[in-house]
mmCIF file of C-alpha atoms in Angstrom:
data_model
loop_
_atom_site.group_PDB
_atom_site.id
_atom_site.type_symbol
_atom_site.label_atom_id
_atom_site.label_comp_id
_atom_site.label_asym_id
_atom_site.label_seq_id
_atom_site.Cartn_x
_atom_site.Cartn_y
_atom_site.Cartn_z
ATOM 1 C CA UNK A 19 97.757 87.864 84.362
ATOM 2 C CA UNK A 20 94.438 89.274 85.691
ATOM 3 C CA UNK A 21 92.501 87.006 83.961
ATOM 4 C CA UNK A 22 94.144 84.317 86.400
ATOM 5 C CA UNK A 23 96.287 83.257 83.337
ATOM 6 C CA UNK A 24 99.538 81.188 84.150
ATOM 7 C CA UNK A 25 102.586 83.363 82.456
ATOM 8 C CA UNK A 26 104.359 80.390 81.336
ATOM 9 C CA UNK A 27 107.993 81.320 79.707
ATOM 10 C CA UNK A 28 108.021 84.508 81.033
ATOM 11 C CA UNK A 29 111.405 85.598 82.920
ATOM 12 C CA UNK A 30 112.707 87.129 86.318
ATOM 13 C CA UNK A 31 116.711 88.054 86.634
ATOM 14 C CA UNK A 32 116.964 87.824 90.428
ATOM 15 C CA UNK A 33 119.885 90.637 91.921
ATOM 16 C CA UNK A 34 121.864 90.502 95.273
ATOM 17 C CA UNK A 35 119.982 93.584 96.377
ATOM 18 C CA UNK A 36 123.232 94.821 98.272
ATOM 19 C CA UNK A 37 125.435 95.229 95.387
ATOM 20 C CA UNK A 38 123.078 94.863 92.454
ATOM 21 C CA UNK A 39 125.135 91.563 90.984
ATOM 22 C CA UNK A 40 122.998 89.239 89.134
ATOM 23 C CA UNK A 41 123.072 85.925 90.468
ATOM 24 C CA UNK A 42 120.026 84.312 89.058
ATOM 25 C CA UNK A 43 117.914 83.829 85.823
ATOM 26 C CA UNK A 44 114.494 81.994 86.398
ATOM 27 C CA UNK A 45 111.525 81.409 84.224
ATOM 28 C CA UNK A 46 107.931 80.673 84.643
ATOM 29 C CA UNK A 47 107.028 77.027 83.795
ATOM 30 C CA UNK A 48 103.687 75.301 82.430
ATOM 31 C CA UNK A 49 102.881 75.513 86.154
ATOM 32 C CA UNK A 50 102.873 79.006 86.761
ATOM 33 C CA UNK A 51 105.708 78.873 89.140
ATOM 34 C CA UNK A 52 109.077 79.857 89.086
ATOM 35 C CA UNK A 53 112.089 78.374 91.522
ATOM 36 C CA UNK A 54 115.693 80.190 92.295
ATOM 37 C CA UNK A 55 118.588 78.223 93.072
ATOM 38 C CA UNK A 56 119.337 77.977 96.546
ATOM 39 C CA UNK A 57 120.007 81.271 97.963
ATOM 40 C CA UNK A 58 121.874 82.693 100.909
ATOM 41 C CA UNK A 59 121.110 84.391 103.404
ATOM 42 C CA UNK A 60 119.889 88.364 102.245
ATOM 43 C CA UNK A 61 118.111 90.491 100.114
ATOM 44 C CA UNK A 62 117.253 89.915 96.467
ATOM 45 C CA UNK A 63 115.232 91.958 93.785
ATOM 46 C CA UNK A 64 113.502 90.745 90.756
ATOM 47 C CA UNK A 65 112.756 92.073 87.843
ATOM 48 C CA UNK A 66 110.747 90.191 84.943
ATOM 49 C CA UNK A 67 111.509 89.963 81.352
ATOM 50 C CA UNK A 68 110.157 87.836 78.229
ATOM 51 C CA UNK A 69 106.526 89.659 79.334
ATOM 52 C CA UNK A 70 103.863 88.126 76.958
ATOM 53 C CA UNK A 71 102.299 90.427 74.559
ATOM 54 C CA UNK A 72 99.294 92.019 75.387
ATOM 55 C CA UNK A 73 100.720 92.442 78.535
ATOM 56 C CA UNK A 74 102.254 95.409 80.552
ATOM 57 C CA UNK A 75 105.605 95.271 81.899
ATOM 58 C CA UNK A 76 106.565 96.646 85.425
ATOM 59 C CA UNK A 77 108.920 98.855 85.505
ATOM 60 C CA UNK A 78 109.720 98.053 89.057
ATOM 61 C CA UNK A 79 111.606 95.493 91.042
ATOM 62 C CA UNK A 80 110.108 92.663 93.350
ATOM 63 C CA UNK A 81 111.926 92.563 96.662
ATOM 64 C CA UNK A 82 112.320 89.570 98.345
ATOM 65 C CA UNK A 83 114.079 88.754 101.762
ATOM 66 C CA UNK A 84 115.273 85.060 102.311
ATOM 67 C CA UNK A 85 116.140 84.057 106.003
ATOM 68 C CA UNK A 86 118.176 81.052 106.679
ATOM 69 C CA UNK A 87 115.972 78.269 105.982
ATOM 70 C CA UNK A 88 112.599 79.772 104.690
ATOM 71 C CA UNK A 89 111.283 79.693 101.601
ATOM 72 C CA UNK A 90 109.614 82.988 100.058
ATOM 73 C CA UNK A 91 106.675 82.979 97.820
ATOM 74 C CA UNK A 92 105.680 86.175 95.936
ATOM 75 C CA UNK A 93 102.714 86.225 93.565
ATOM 76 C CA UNK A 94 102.446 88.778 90.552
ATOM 77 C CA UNK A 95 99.981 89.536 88.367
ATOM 78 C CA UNK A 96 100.903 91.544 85.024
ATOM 79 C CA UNK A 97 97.785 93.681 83.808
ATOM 80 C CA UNK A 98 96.780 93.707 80.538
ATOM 81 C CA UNK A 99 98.863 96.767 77.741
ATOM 82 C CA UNK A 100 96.386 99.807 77.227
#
């Protein structure tokens, strides 16, 4: 969160961006970080669920772009609910 809180337990369903087909389900661990499986080639798009309270969800999707080979790292930060 903005306080620099890890989001443990929260959740990202992670879409083929081409077609919109779900093909993952990941969720933060005690370490703040969430892993997909491996992924081909293309372009994905998250979008998080399980949001802790207090917190604001996004109402937008994360893109991400995996090349052969290359691992992508996104950071997000969820601000606090007014």
């Amino acid at each position: 969160d903005e306080d620099g809180n890890l989001l443990s337990g929260m959740g990202f369903y992670v879409y083929r961006y081409s077609d919109w087909t779900q093909v993952d389900d990941i969720t933060v661990g005690e370490d703040g970080t969430a892993t997909t499986t491996d992924l081909p080639y293309g372009d994905y798009a998250l979008s998080e669920y399980n949001i802790p309270d207090g917190l604001a969800a996004d109402s937008y999707y994360y893109a991400a772009i995996y090349n052969q080979d290359e691992t992508v790292e996104l950071n997000i930060t969820n601000s606090k609910a007014s």
